[in-house]
Short mmCIF file of C-alpha atoms and ligand atoms in Angstrom, two decimals:
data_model
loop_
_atom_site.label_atom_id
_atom_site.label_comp_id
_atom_site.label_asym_id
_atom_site.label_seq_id
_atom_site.Cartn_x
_atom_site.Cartn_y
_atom_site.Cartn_z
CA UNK A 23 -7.72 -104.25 -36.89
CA UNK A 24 -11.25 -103.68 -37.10
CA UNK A 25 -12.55 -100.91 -38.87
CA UNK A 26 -15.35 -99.48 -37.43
CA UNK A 27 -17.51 -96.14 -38.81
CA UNK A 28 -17.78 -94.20 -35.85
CA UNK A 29 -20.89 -92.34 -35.06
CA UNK A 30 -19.71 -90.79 -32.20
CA UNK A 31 -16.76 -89.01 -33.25
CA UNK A 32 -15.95 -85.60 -31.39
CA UNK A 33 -16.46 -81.87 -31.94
CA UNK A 34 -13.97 -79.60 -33.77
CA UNK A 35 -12.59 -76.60 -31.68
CA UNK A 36 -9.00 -76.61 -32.39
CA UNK A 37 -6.59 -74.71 -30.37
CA UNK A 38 -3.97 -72.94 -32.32
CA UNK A 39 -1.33 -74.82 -33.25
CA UNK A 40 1.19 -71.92 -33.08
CA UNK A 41 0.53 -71.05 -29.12
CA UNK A 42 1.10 -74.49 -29.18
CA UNK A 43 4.62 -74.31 -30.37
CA UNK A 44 5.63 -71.17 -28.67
CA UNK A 45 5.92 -73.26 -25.55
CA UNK A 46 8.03 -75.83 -26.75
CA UNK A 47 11.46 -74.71 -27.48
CA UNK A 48 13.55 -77.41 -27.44
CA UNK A 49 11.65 -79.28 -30.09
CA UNK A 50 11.49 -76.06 -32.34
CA UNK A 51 12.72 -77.49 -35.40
CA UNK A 52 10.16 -80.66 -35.92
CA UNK A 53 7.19 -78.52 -34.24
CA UNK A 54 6.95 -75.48 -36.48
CA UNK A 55 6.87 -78.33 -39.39
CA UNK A 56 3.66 -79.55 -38.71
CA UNK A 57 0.56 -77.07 -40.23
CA UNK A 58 -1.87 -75.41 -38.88
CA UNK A 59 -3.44 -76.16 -42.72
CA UNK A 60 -2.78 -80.15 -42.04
CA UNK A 61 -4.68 -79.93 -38.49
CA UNK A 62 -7.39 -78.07 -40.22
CA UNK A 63 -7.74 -80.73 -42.81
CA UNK A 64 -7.78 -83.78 -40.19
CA UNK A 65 -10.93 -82.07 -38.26
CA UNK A 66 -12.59 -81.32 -41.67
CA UNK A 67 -12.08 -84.92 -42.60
CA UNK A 68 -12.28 -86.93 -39.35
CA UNK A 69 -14.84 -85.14 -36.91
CA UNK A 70 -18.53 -83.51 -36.93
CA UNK A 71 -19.42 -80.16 -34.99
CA UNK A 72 -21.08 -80.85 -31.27
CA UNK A 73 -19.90 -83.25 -28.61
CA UNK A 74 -16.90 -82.69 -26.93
CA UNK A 75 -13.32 -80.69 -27.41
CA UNK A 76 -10.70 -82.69 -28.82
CA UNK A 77 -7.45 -83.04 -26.78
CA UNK A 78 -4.76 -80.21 -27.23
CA UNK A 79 -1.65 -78.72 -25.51
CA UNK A 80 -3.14 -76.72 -23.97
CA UNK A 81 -6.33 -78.82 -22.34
CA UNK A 82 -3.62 -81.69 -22.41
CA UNK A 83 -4.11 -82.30 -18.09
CA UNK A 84 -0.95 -84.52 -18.26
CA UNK A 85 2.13 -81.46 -17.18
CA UNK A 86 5.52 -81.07 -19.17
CA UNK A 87 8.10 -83.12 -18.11
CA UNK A 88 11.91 -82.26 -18.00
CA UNK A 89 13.17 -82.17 -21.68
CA UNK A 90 15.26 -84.91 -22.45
CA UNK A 91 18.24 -84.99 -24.43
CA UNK A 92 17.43 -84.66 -28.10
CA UNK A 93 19.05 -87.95 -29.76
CA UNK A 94 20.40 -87.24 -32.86
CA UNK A 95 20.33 -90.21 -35.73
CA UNK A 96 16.73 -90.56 -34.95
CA UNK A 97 15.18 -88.28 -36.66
CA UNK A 98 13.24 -88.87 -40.08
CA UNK A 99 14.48 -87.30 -42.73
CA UNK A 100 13.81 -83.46 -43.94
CA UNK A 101 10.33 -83.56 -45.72
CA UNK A 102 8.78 -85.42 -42.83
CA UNK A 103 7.81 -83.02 -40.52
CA UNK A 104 6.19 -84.55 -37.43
CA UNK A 105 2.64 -84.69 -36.85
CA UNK A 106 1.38 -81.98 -34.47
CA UNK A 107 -0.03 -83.07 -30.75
CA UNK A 108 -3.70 -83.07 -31.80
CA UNK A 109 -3.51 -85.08 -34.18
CA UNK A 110 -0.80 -87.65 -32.14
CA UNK A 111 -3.21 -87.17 -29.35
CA UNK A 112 -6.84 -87.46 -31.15
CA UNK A 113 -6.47 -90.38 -33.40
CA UNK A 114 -5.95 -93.31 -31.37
CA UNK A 115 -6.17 -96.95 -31.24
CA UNK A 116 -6.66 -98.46 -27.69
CA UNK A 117 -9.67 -100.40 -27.10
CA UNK A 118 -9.56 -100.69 -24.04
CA UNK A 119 -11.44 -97.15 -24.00
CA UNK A 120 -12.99 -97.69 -27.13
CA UNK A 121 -12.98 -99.02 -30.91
CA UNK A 122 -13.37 -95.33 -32.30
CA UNK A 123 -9.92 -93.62 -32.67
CA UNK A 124 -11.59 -90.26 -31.87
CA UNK A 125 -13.71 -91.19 -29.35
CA UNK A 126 -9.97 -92.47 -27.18
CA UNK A 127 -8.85 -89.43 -26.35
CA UNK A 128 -12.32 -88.36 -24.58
CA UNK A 129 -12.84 -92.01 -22.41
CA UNK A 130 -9.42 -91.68 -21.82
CA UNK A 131 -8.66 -88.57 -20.65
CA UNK A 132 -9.30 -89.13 -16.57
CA UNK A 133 -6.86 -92.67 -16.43
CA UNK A 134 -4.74 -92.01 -14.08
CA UNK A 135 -1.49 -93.30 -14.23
CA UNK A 136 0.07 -92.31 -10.91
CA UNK A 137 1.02 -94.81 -8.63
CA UNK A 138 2.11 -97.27 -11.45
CA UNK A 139 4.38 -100.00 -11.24
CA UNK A 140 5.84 -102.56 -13.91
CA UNK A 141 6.68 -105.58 -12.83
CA UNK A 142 9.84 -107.21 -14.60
CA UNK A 143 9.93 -111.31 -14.26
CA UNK A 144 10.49 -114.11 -15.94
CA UNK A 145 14.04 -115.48 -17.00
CA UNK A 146 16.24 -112.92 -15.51
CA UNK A 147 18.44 -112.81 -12.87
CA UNK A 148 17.33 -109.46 -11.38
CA UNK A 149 13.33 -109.52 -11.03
CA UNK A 150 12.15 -106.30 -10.03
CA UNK A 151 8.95 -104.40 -9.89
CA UNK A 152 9.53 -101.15 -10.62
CA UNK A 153 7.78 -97.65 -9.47
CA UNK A 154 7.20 -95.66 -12.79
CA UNK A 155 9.64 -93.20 -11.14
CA UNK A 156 12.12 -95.07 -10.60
CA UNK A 157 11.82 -96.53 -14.28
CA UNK A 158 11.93 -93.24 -15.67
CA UNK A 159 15.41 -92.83 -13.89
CA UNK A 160 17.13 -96.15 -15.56
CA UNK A 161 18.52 -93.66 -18.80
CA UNK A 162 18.32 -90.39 -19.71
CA UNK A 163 15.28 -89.81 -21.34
CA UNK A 164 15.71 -88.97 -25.23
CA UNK A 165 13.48 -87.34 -27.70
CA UNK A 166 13.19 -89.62 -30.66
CA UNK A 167 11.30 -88.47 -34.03
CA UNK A 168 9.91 -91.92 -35.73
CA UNK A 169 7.90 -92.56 -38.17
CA UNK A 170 4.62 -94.72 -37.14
CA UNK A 171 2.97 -97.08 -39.62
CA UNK A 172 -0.37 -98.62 -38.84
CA UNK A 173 -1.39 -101.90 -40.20
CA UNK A 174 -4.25 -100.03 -41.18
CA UNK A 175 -2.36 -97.90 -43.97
CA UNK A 176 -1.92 -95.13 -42.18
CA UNK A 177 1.27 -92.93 -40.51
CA UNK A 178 2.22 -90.40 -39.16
CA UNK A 179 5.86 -88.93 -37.47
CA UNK A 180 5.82 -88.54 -33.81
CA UNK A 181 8.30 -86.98 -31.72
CA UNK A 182 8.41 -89.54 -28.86
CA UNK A 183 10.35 -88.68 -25.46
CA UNK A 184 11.99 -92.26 -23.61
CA UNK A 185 14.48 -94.67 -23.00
CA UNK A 186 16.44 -97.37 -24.73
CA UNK A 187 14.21 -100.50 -23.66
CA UNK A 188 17.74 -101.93 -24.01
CA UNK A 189 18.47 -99.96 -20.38
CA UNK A 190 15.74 -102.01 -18.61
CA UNK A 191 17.14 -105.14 -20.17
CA UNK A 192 20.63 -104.90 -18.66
CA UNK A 193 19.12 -103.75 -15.77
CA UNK A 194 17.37 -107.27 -14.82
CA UNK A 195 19.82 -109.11 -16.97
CA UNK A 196 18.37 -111.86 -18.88
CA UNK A 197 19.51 -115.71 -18.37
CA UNK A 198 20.90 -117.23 -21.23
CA UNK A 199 17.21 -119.36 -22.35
CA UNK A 200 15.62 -116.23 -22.38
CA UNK A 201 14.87 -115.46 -25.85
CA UNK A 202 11.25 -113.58 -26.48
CA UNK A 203 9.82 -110.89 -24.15
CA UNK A 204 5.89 -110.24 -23.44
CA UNK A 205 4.42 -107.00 -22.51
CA UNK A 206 1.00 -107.07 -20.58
CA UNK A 207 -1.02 -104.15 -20.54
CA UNK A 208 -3.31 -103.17 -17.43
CA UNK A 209 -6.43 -105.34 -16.72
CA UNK A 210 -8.64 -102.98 -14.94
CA UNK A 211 -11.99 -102.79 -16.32
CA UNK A 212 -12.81 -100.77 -14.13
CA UNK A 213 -10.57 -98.02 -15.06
CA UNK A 214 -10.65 -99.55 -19.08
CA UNK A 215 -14.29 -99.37 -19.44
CA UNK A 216 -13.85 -101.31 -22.87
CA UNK A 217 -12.75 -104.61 -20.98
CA UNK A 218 -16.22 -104.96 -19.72
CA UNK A 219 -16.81 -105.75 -23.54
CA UNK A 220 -15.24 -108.83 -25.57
CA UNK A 221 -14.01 -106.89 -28.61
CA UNK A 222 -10.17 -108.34 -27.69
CA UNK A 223 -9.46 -110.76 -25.23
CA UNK A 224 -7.83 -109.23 -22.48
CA UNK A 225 -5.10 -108.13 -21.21
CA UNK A 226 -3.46 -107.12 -24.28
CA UNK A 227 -0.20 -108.53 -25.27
CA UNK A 228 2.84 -108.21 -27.22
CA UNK A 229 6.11 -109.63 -27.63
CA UNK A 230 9.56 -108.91 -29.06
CA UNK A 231 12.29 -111.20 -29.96
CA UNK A 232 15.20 -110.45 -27.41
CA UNK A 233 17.38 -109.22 -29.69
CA UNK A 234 14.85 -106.55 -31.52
CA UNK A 235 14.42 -105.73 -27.84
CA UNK A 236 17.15 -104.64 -27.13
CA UNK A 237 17.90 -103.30 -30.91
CA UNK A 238 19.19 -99.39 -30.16
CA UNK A 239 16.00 -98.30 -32.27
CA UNK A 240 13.34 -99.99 -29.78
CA UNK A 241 12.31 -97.61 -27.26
CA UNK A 242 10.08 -97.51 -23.97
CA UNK A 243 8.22 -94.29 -24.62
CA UNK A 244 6.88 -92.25 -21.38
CA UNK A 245 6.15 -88.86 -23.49
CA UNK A 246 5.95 -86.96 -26.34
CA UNK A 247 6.26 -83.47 -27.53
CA UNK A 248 8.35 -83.25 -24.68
CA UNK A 249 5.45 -83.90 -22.19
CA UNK A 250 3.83 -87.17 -20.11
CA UNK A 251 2.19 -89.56 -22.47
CA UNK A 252 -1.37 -88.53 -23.17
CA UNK A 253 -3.56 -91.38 -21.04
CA UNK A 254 -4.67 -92.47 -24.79
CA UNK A 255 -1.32 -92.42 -26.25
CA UNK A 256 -0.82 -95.33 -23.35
CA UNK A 257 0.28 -93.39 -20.30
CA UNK A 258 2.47 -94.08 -18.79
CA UNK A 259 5.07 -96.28 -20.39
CA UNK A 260 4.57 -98.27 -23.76
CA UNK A 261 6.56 -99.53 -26.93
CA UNK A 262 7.46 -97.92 -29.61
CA UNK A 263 9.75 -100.42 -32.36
CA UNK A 264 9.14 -98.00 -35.38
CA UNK A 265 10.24 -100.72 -38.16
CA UNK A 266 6.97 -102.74 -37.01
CA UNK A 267 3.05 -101.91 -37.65
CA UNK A 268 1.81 -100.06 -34.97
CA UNK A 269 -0.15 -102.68 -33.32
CA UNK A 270 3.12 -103.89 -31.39
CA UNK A 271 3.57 -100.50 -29.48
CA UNK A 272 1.87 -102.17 -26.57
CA UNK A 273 0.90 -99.55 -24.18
CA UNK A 274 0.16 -98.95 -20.56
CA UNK A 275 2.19 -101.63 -19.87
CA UNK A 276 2.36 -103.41 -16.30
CA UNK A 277 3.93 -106.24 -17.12
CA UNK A 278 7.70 -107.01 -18.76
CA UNK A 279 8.24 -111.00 -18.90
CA UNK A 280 11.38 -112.86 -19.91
CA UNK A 281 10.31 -116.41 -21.88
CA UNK A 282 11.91 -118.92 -23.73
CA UNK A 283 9.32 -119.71 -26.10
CA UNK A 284 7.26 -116.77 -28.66
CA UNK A 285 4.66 -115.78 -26.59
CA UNK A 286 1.02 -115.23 -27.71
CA UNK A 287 0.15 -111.87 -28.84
CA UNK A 288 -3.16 -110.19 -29.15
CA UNK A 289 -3.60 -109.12 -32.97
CA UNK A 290 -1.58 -112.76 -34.30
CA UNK A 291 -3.78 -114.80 -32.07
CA UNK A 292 -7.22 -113.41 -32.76
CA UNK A 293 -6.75 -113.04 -36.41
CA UNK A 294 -4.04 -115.12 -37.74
CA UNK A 295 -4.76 -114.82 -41.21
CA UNK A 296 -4.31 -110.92 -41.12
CA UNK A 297 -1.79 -110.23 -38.58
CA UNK A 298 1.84 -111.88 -37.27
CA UNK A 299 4.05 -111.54 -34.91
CA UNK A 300 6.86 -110.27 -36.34
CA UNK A 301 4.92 -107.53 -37.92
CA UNK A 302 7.65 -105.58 -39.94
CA UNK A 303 6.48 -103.38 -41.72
CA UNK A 304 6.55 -104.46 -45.37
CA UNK A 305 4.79 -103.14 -48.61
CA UNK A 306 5.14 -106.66 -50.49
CA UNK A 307 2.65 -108.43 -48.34
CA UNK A 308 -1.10 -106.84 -48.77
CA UNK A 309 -3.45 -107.30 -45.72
CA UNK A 310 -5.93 -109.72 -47.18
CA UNK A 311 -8.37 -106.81 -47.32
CA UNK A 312 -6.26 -104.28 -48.26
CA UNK A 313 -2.88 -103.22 -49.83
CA UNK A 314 0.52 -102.18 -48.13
CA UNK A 315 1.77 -100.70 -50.55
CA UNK A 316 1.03 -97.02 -49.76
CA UNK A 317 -0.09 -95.20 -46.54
CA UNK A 318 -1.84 -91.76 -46.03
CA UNK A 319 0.17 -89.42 -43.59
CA UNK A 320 -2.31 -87.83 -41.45
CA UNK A 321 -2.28 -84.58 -42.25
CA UNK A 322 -1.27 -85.05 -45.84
CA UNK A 323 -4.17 -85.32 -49.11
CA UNK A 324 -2.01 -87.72 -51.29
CA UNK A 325 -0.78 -91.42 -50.23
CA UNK A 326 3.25 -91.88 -49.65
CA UNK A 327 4.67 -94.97 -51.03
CA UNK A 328 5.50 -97.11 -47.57
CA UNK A 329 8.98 -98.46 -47.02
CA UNK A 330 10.38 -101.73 -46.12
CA UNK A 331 10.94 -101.56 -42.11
CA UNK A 332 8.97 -98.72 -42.29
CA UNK A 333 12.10 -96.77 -43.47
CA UNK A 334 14.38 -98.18 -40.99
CA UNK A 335 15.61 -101.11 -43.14
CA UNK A 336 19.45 -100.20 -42.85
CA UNK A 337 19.92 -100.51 -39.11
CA UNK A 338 17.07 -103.48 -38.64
CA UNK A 339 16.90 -105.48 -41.76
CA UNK A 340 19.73 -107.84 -40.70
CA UNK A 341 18.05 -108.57 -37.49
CA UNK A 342 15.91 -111.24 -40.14
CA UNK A 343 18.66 -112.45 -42.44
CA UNK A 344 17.95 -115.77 -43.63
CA UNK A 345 14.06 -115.62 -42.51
CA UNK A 346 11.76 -114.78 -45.17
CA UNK A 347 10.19 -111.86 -44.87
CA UNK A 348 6.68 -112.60 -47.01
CA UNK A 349 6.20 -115.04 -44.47
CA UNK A 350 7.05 -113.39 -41.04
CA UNK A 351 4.56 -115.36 -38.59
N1 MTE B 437 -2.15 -101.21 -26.88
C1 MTE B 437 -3.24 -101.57 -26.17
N2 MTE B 437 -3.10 -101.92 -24.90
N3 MTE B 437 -4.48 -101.58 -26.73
C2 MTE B 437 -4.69 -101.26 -28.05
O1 MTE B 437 -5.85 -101.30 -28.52
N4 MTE B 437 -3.65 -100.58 -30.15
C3 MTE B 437 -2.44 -100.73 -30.95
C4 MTE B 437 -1.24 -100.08 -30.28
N5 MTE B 437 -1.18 -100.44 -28.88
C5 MTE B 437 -3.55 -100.89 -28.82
C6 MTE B 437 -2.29 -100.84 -28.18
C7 MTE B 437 -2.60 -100.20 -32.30
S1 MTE B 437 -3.57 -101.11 -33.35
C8 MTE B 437 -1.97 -99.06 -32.72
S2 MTE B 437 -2.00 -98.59 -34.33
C9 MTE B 437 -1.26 -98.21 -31.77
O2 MTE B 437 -1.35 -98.67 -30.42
C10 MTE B 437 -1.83 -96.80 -31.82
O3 MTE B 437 -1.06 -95.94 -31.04
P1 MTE B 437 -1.50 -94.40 -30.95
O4 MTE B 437 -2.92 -94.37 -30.54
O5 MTE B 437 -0.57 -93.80 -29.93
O6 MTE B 437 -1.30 -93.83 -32.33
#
């Protein structure tokens, strides 16, 4: 990714973190984890006094949605507590909005995501385009509490809400040459101010091989914290395949296409030398400008030691036997 100092970073009202959790019930346990001391320290750190207020439950204008079934198994372990919803929802990557991770939530916050469709093509037998409603009825919706690793050596634990991605799969069911999938975001520069600029070529893209597509761990993530996806968290569907860096949660996603060959993605084909497609997370292989090795929580002073797969290496590892995995492009 780039790294870019941002001089317009936003103000630091914070809205208390415990009103915050008396509303959500369901997800007491991994809520009343996250501080009030380890918000307090991301402001401090990340933004200066003025501008505008950063995104919280309760100026959050996307409503609560029906809380899914909690899905046990995915849950990091005890010690992790998840991040809290202003941080989730006020340190973004999506430049389509902008290159400054707090500056996301504020261009993003008027997207609107409703009517939305995804169209579902390629090498399939069923090709559908599909209403975001109807999507969102394909499984029951699940909460799911991953850890996220950026490429940029940084993590944090969010409580997603979704489906199996594996559910839309059967539901168009692949032909047998399929064997990659793309995901297209939105090209709408109009509503993506940021694709009036050349920072990425546009639309962005990912890709999945078919089988970590439909692994049980990949999910197609409409919420979190048991609400709609913030617009900046990439309202209203996106990936989420915790065992990669978190440049292959592709979000706002319009587009879901079946393909025989790997398919071009955004990050792999505008910097080659820094970023692949596979994109597992490993802490062997240092960026070239910086090391894997550890990652800073957000929230948390000292660095954690990252883990192969990002901690997921039991139930993903032998997805890549046989390949090797310091050279994943
Ligand atoms: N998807 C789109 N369309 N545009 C982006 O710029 N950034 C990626 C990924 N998905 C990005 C995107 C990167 S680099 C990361 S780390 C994650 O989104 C950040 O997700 P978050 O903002 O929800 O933490």
């Amino acid at each position: 990714m780039l790294i870019k100092k941002s001089d317009d970073i936003p103000g630091s009202e914070i809205t208390d973190e415990k009103l915050y959790n008396n509303r959500r019930k369901f997800l007491r346990g991994a809520m009343l984890a996250g501080s009030v001391g380890a918000t307090g320290w991301l402001y401090r750190t990340l933004n200066r006094p003025g501008d505008t207020k950063p995104q919280s439950a309760e100026n959050d204008p996307a409503g609560e949605i029906a809380a899914g079934e909690i899905a046990e198994g995915y849950r990091t372990p005890e010690g992790e507590p998840a991040n809290t919803f202003e941080e989730i929802a006020n340190y973004n990557n999506f430049y389509e909005f902008s290159t400054s991770k707090q500056a996301v939530a504020v261009r993003a916050k008027n997207f609107i995501t409703r009517p939305w469709t995804v169209e579902v093509s390629g090498l399939v037998h069923k090709p559908k385009t599909f209403d975001i409603d109807d999507l969102l009825k394909l499984a029951p919706l699940e909460e799911r509490v991953y850890r996220f690793r950026c490429v940029e050596a940084w993590s944090m634990v969010i409580p997603w809400m979704g489906f199996p991605l594996r559910a839309l799969i059967d539901a168009v069911e692949p032909l047998g040459e399929a064997r990659y999938v793309k995901f297209i975001t939105l090209y709408d520069p109009k509503r993506m101010p940021n694709q009036t600029t050349s920072v990425l070529p546009w639309p962005y893209i990912e890709g999945l091989r078919l089988d970590e597509a439909r692994h049980p761990l990949t999910l197609l993530a409409t919420g979190l914290y048991g609400r709609d996806l913030p617009p900046q968290n990439g309202a209203p569907v996106r990936l989420v395949a915790p065992w990669k860096y978190g440049f292959k949660g592709v979000k706002s996603i319009v587009q879901i296409v079946f393909v025989r060959d790997k398919p071009g993605t955004t990050w792999a084909d505008y910097a080659p030398n820094e970023y692949g497609f596979y994109a597992n997370v490993n802490p062997q292989v240092d960026h070239p400008r910086w090391s894997q090795k550890r990652e800073r929580r957000i929230g948390e002073w000292s660095m954690r030691k990252t883990l192969p797969f990002n901690g997921y290496a039991d139930q993903v590892a032998s997805l890549y036997s046989g390949m090797d995995l310091n050279r994943q492009f």
